PDB file of C-alpha atoms (C1' of nucleotides) in Angstrom:
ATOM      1  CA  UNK W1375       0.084 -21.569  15.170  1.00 26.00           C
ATOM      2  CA  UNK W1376       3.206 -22.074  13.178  1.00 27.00           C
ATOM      3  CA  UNK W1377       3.525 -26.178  13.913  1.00 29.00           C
ATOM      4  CA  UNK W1378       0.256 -26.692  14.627  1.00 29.00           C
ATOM      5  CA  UNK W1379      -2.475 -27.062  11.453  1.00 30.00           C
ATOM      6  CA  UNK W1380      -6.000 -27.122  12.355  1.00 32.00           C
ATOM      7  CA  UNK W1381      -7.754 -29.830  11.214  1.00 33.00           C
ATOM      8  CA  UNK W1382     -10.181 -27.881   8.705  1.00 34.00           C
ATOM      9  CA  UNK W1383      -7.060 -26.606   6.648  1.00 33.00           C
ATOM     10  CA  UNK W1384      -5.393 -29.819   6.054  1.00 34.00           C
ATOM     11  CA  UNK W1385      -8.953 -30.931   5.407  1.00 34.00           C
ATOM     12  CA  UNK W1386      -9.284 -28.621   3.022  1.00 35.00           C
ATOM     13  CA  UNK W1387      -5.820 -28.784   1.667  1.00 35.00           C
ATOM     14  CA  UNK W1388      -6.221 -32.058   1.092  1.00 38.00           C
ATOM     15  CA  UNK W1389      -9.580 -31.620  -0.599  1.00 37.00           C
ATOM     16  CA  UNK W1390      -7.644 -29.031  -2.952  1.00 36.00           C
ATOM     17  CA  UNK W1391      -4.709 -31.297  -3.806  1.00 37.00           C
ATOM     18  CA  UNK W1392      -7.471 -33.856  -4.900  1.00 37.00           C
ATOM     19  CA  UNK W1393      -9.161 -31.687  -6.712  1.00 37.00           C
ATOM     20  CA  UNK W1394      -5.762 -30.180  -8.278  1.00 37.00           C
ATOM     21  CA  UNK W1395      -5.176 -33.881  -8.725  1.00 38.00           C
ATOM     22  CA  UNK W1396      -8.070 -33.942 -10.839  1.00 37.00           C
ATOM     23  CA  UNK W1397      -7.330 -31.216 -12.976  1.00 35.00           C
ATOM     24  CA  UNK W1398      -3.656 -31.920 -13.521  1.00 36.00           C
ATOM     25  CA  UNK W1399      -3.438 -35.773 -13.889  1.00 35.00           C
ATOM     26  CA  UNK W1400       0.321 -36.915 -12.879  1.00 33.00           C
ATOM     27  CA  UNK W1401       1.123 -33.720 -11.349  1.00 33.00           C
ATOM     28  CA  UNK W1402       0.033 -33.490  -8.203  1.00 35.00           C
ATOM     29  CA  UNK W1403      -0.865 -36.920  -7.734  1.00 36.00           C
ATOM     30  CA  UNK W1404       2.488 -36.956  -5.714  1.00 33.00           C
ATOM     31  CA  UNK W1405       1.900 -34.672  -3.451  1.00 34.00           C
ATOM     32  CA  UNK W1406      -1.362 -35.808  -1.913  1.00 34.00           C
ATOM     33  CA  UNK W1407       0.177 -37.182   1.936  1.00 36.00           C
ATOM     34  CA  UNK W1408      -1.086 -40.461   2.473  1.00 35.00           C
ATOM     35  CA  UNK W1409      -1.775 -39.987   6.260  1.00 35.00           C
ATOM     36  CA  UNK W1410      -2.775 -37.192   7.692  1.00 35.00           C
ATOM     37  CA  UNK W1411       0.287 -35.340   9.522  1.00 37.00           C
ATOM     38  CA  UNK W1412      -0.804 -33.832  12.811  1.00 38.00           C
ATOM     39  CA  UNK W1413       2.226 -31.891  13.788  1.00 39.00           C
ATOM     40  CA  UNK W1414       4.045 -30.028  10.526  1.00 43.00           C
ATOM     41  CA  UNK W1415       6.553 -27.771   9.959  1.00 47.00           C
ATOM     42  CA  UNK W1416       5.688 -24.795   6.980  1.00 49.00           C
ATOM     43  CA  UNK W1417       5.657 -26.618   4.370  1.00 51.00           C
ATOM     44  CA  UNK W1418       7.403 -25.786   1.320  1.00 57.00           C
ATOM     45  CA  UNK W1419       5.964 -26.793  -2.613  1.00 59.00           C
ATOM     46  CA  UNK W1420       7.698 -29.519  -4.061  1.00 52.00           C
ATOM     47  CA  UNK W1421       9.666 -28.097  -7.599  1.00 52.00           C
ATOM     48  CA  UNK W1422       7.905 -29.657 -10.723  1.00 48.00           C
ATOM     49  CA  UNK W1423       9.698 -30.276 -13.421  1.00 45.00           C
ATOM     50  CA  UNK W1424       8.980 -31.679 -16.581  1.00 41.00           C
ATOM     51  CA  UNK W1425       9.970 -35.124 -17.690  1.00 39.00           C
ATOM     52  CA  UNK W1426      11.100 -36.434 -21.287  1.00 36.00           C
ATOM     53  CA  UNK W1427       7.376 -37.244 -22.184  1.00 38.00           C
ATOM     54  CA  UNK W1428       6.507 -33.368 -21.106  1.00 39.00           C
ATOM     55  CA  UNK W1429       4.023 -34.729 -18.286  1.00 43.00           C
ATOM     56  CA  UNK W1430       4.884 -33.024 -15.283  1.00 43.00           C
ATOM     57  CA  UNK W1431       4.067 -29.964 -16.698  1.00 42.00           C
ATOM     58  CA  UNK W1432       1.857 -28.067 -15.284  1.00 51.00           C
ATOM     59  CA  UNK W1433      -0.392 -25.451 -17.193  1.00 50.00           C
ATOM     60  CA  UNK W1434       0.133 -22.061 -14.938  1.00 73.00           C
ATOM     61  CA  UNK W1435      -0.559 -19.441 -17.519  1.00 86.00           C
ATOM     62  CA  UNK W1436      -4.067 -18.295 -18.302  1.00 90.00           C
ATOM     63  CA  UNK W1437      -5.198 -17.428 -21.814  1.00 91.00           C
ATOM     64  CA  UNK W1438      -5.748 -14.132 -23.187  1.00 91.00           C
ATOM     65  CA  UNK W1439      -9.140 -14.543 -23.503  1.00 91.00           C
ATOM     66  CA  UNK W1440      -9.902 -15.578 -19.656  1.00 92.00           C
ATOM     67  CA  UNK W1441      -7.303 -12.949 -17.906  1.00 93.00           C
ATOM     68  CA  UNK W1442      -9.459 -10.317 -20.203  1.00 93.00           C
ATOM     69  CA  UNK W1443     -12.957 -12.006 -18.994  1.00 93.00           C
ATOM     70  CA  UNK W1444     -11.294 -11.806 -15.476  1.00 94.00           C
ATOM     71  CA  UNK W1445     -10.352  -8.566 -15.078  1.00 93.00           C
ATOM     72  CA  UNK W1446     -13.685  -7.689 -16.642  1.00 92.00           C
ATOM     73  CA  UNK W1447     -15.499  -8.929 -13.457  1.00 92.00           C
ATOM     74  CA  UNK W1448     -12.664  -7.987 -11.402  1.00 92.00           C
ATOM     75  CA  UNK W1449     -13.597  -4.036 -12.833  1.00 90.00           C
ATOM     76  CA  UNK W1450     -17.128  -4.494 -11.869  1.00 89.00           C
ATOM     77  CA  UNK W1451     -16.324  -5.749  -8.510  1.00 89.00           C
ATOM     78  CA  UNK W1452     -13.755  -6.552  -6.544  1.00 89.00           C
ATOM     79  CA  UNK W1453     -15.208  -8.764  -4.148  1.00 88.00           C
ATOM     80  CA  UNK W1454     -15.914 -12.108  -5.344  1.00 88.00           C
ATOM     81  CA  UNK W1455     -19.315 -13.821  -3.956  1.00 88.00           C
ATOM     82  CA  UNK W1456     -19.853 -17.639  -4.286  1.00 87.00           C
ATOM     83  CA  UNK W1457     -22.371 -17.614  -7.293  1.00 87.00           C
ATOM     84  CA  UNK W1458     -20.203 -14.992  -9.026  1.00 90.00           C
ATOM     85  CA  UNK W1459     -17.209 -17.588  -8.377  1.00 91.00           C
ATOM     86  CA  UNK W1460     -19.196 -20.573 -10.056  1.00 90.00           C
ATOM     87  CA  UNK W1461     -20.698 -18.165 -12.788  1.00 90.00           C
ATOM     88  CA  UNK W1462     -17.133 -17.313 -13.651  1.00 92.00           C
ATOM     89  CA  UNK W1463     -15.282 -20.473 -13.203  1.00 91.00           C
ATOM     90  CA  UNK W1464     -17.607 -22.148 -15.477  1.00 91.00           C
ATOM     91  CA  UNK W1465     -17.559 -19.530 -18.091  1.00 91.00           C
ATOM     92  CA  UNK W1466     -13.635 -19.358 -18.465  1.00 91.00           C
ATOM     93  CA  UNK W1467     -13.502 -23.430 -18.006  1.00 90.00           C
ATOM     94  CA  UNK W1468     -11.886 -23.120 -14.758  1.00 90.00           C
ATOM     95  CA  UNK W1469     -11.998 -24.178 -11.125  1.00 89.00           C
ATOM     96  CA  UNK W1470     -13.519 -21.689  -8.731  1.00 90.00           C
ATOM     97  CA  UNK W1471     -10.264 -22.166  -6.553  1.00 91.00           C
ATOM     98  CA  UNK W1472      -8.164 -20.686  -9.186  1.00 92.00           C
ATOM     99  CA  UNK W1473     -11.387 -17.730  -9.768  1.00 93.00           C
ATOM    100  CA  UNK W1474     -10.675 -17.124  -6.069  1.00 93.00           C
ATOM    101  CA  UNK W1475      -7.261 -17.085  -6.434  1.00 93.00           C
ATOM    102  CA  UNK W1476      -6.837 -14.704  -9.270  1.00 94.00           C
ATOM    103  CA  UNK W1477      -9.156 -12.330  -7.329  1.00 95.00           C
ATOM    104  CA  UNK W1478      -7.002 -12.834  -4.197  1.00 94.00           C
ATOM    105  CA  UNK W1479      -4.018 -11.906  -6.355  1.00 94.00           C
ATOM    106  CA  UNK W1480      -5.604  -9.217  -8.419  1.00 94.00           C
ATOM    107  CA  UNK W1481      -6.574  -7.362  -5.356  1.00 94.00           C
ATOM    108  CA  UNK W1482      -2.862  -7.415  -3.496  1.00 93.00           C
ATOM    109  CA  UNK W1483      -1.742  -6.260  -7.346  1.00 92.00           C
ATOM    110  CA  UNK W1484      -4.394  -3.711  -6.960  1.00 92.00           C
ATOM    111  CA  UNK W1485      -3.528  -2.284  -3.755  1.00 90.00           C
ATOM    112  CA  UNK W1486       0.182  -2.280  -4.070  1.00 89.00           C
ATOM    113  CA  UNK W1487      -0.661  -0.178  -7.097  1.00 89.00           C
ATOM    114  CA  UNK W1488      -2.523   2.097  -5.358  1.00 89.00           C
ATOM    115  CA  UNK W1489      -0.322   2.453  -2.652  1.00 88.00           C
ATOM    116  CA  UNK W1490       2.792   2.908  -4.512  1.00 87.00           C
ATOM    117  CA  UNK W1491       0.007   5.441  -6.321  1.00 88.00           C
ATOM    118  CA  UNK W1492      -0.779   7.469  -2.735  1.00 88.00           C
ATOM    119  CA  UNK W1493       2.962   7.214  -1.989  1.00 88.00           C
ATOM    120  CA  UNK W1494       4.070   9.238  -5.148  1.00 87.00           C
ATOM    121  CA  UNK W1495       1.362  11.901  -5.018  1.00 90.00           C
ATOM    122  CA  UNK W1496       2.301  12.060  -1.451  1.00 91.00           C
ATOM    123  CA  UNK W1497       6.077  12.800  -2.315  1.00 89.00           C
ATOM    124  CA  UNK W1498       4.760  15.075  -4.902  1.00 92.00           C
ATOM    125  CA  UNK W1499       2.986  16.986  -2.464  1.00 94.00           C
ATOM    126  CA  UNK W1500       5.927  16.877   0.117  1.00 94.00           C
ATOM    127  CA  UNK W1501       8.406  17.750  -2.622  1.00 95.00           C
ATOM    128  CA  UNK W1502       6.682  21.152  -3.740  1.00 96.00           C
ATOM    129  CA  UNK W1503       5.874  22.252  -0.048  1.00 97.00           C
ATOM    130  CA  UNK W1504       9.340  21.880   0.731  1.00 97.00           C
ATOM    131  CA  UNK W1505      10.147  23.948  -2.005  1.00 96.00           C
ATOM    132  CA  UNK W1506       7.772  26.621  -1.120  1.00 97.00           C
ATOM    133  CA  UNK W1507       9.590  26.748   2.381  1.00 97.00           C
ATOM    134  CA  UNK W1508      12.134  27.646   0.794  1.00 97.00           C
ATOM    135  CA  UNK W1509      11.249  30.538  -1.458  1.00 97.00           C
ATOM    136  CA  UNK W1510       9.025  31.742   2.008  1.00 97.00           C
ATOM    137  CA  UNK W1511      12.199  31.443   3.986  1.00 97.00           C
ATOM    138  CA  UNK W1512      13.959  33.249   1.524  1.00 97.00           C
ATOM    139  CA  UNK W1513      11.352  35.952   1.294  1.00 97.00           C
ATOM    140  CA  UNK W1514      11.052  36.418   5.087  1.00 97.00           C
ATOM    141  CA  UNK W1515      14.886  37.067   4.799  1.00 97.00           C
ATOM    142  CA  UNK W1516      14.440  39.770   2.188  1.00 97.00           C
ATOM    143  CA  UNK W1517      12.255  41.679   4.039  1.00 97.00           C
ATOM    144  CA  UNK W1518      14.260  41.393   7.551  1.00 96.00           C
ATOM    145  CA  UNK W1519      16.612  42.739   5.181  1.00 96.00           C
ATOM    146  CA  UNK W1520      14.644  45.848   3.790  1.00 96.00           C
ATOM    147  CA  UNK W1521      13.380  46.198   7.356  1.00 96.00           C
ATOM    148  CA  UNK W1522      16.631  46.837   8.942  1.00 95.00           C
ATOM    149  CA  UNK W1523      17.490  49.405   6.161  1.00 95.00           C
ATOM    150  CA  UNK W1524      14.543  51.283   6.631  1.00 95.00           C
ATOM    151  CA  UNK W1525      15.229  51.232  10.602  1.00 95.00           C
ATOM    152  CA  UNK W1526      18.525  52.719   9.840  1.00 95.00           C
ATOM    153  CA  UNK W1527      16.895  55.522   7.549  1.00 94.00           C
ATOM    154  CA  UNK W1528      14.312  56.262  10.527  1.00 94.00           C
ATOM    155  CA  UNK W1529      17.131  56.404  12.858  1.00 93.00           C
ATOM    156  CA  UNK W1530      19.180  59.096  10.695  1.00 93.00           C
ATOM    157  CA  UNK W1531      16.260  61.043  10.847  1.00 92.00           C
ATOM    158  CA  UNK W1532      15.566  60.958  14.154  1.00 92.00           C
ATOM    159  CA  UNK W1533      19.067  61.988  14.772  1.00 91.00           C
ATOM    160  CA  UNK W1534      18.613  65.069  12.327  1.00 89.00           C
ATOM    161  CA  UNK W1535      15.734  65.934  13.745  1.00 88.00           C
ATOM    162  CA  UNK W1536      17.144  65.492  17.402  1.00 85.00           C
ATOM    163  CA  UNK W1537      19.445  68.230  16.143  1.00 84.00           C
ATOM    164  CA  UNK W1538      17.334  70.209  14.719  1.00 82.00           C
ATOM    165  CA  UNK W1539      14.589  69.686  18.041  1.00 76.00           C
ATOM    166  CA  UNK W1540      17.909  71.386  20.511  1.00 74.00           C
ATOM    167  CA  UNK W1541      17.509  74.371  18.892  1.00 72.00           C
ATOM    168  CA  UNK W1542      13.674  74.317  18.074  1.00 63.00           C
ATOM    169  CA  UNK W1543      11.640  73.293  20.933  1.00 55.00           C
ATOM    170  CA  UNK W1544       8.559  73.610  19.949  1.00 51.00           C
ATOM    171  CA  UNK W1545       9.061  70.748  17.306  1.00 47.00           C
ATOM    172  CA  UNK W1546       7.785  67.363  17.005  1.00 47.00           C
ATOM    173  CA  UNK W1547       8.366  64.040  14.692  1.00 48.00           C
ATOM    174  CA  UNK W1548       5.282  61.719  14.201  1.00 49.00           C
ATOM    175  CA  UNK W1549       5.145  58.837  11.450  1.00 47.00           C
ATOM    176  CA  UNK W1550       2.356  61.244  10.015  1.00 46.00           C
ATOM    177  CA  UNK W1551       4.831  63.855   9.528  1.00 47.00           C
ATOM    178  CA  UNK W1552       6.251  61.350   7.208  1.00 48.00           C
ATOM    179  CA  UNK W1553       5.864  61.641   3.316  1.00 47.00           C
ATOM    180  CA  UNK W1554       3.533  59.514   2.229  1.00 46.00           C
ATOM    181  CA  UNK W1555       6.526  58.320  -0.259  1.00 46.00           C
ATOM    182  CA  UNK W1556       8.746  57.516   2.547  1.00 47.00           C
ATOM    183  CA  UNK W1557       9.090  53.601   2.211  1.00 46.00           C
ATOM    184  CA  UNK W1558       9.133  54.053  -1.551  1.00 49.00           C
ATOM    185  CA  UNK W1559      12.856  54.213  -1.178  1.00 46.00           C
ATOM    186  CA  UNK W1560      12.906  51.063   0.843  1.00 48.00           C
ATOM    187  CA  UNK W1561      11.101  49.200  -1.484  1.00 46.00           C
ATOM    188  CA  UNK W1562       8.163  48.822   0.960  1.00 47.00           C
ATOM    189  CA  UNK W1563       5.345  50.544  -1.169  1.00 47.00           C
ATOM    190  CA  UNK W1564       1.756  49.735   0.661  1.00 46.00           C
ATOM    191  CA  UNK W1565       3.384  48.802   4.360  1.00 47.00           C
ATOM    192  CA  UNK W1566       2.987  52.301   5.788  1.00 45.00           C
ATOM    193  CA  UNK W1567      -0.606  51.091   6.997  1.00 46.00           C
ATOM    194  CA  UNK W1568       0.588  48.147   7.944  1.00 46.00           C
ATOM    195  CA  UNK W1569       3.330  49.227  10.915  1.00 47.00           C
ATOM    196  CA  UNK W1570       2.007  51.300  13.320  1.00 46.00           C
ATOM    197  CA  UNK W1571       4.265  52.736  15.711  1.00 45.00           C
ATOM    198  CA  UNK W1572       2.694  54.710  18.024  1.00 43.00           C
ATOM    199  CA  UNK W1573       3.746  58.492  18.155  1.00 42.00           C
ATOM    200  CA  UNK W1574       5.555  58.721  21.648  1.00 42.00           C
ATOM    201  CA  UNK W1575       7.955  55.857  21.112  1.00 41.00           C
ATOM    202  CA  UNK W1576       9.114  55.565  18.005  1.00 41.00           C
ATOM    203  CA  UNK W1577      12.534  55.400  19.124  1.00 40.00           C
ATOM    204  CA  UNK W1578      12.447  51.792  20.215  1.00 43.00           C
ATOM    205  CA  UNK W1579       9.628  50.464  18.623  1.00 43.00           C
ATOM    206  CA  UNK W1580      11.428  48.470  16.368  1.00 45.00           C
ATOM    207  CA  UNK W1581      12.912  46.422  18.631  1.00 47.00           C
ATOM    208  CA  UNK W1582      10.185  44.072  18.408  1.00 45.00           C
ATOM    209  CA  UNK W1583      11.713  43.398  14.562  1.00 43.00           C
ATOM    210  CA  UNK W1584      14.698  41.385  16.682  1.00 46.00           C
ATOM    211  CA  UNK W1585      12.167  38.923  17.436  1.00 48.00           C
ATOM    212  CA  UNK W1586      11.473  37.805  14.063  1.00 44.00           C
TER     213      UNK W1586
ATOM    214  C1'  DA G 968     -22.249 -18.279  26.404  1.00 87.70           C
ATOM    215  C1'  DC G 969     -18.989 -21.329  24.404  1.00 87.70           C
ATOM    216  C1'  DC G 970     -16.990 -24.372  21.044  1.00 87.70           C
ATOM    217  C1'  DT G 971     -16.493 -26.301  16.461  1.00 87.70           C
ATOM    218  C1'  DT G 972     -16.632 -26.029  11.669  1.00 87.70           C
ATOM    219  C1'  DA G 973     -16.830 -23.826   7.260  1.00 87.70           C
ATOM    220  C1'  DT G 974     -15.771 -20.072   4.461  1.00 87.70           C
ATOM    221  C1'  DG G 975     -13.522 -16.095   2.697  1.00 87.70           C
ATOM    222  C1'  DC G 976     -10.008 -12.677   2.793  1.00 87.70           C
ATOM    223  C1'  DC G 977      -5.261 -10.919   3.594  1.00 87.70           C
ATOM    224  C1'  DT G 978      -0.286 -11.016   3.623  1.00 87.70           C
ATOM    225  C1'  DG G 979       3.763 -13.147   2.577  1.00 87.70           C
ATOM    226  C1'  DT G 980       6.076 -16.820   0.114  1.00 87.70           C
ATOM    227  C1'  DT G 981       7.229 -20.190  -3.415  1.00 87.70           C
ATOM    228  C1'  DA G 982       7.910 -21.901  -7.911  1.00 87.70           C
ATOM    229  C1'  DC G 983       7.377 -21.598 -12.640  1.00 87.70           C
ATOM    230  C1'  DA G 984       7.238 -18.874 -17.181  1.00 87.70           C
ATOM    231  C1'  DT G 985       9.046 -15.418 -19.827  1.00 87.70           C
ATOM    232  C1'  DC G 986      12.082 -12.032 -21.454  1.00 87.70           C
ATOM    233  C1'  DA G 987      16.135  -9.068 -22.007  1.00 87.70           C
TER     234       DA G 987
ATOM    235  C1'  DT O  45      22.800 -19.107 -19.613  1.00 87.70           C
ATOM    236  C1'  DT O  46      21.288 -16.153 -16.233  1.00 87.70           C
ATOM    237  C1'  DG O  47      19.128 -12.722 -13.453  1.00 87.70           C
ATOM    238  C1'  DA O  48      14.929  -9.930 -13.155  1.00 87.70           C
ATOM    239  C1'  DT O  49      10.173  -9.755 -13.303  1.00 87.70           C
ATOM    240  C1'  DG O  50       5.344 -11.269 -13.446  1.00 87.70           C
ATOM    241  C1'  DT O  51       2.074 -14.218 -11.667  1.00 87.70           C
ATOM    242  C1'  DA O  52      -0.440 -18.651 -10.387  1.00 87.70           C
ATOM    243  C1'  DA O  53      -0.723 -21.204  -6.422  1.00 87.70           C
ATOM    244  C1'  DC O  54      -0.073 -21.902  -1.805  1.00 87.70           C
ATOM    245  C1'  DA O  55       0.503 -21.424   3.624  1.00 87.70           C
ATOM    246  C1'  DG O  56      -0.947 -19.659   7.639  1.00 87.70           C
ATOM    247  C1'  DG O  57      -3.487 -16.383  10.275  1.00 87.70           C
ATOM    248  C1'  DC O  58      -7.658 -13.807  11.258  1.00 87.70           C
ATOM    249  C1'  DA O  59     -12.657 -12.641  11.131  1.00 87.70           C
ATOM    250  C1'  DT O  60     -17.230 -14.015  10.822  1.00 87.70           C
ATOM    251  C1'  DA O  61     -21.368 -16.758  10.586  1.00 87.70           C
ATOM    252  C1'  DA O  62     -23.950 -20.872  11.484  1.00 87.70           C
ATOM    253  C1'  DG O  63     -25.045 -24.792  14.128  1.00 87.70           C
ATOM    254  C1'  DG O  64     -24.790 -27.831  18.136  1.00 87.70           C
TER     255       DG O  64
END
DNA sequence: ACCTTATGCCTGTTACATCA
DNA sequence: TTGATGTAACAGGCATAAGG
């Protein structure tokens, strides 16, 4: 429906330009078509400028006093309902089309705001999970790290206690044997609950940490 | 049920006003 | 003077309700 314009909008556009007509006496007066055009391109605003006299001006900028009345209502509620318009319009001196308007415009202010509001808290959010990725990558690393020292500790002592076992049958190696101080030196205070290995295969039951 | 009309809202655009 | 920015006004599309 780019070419096309249904009859109700240039019906109403033309109602507006009147009305604009109205309002702004030698301004738009030009721009009312004299027949109505069936088939029409977009159309694009004629530029305004203003002549010697200063006519041809046309007042765009609301006063303080109404853009503080307008945002007023516009805090109490965004929506705008027909009676509200009126009520408004005829308070501030203005024509409900440009009530409607500033509402129409206020809200796409408002939710840009808001999104470019969602968008930064959202970033935020991202930001500092990324960061703790980081410092629980780096973590995991440190402890593959300690883990793989205190595999090579348990090794050496199964290898001195192999040695020992050759000549001393009748011995046997369980974690329980352990110290209860034995990860101290690994730097792995609290984890001796927390691998269990059981007692007949201790030899390779680390291989599992490969899979980390 | 379907079509027309009116109305309101949304998104994107245009043109003017203002300011650095 | 000029480019950037803010904003009033507009265009066109869509949704919905009311009436014929």
């Amino acid at each position: 429906m780019t070419t096309n314009m249904k009859p109700q909008t240039q019906t109403q556009a033309d109602k507006q330009m009147v009305l604009l007509s109205q309002y702004y006496p030698g301004i738009y007066d030009q721009l009312i078509p004299e027949q109505v055009e069936v088939v029409k391109p977009r159309r694009r605003r004629k530029k305004i400028k203003a002549d010697a006299s200063g006519c041809g001006f046309r007042k765009r900028k609301l006063s303080d006093e109404q853009v503080s009345l307008l945002e007023q209502n516009f805090g109490d509620e965004h929506k705008l309902e027909s009676e509200r318009k009126d009520r408004i319009a005829a308070e501030l001196g203005l024509d409900p089309r440009q009530v409607a308007v500033w509402f129409q415009n206020r809200r796409a202010r408002w939710k840009s705001k808001k999104l470019e509001e969602e968008y930064s808290k959202l970033k935020t959010e991202h930001d500092s999970t990324v960061l703790e990725k980081c410092r629980l990558e780096t973590e995991v690393l440190k402890l593959k790290e300690q883990l793989g020292e205190a595999q090579n500790g348990i090794n050496r002592l199964v290898e001195r206690l192999d040695g020992i076992s050759s000549t001393s049958p009748s011995s046997s190696f369980s974690m329980e044997a352990m110290e209860p101080t034995f990860f101290d030196g690994f730097g792995m205070e609290g984890l001796e609950n927390v691998f269990f290995v059981p007692e007949n295969s201790y030899i390779n039951g680390f291989d599992w940490l490969n899979n980390i």
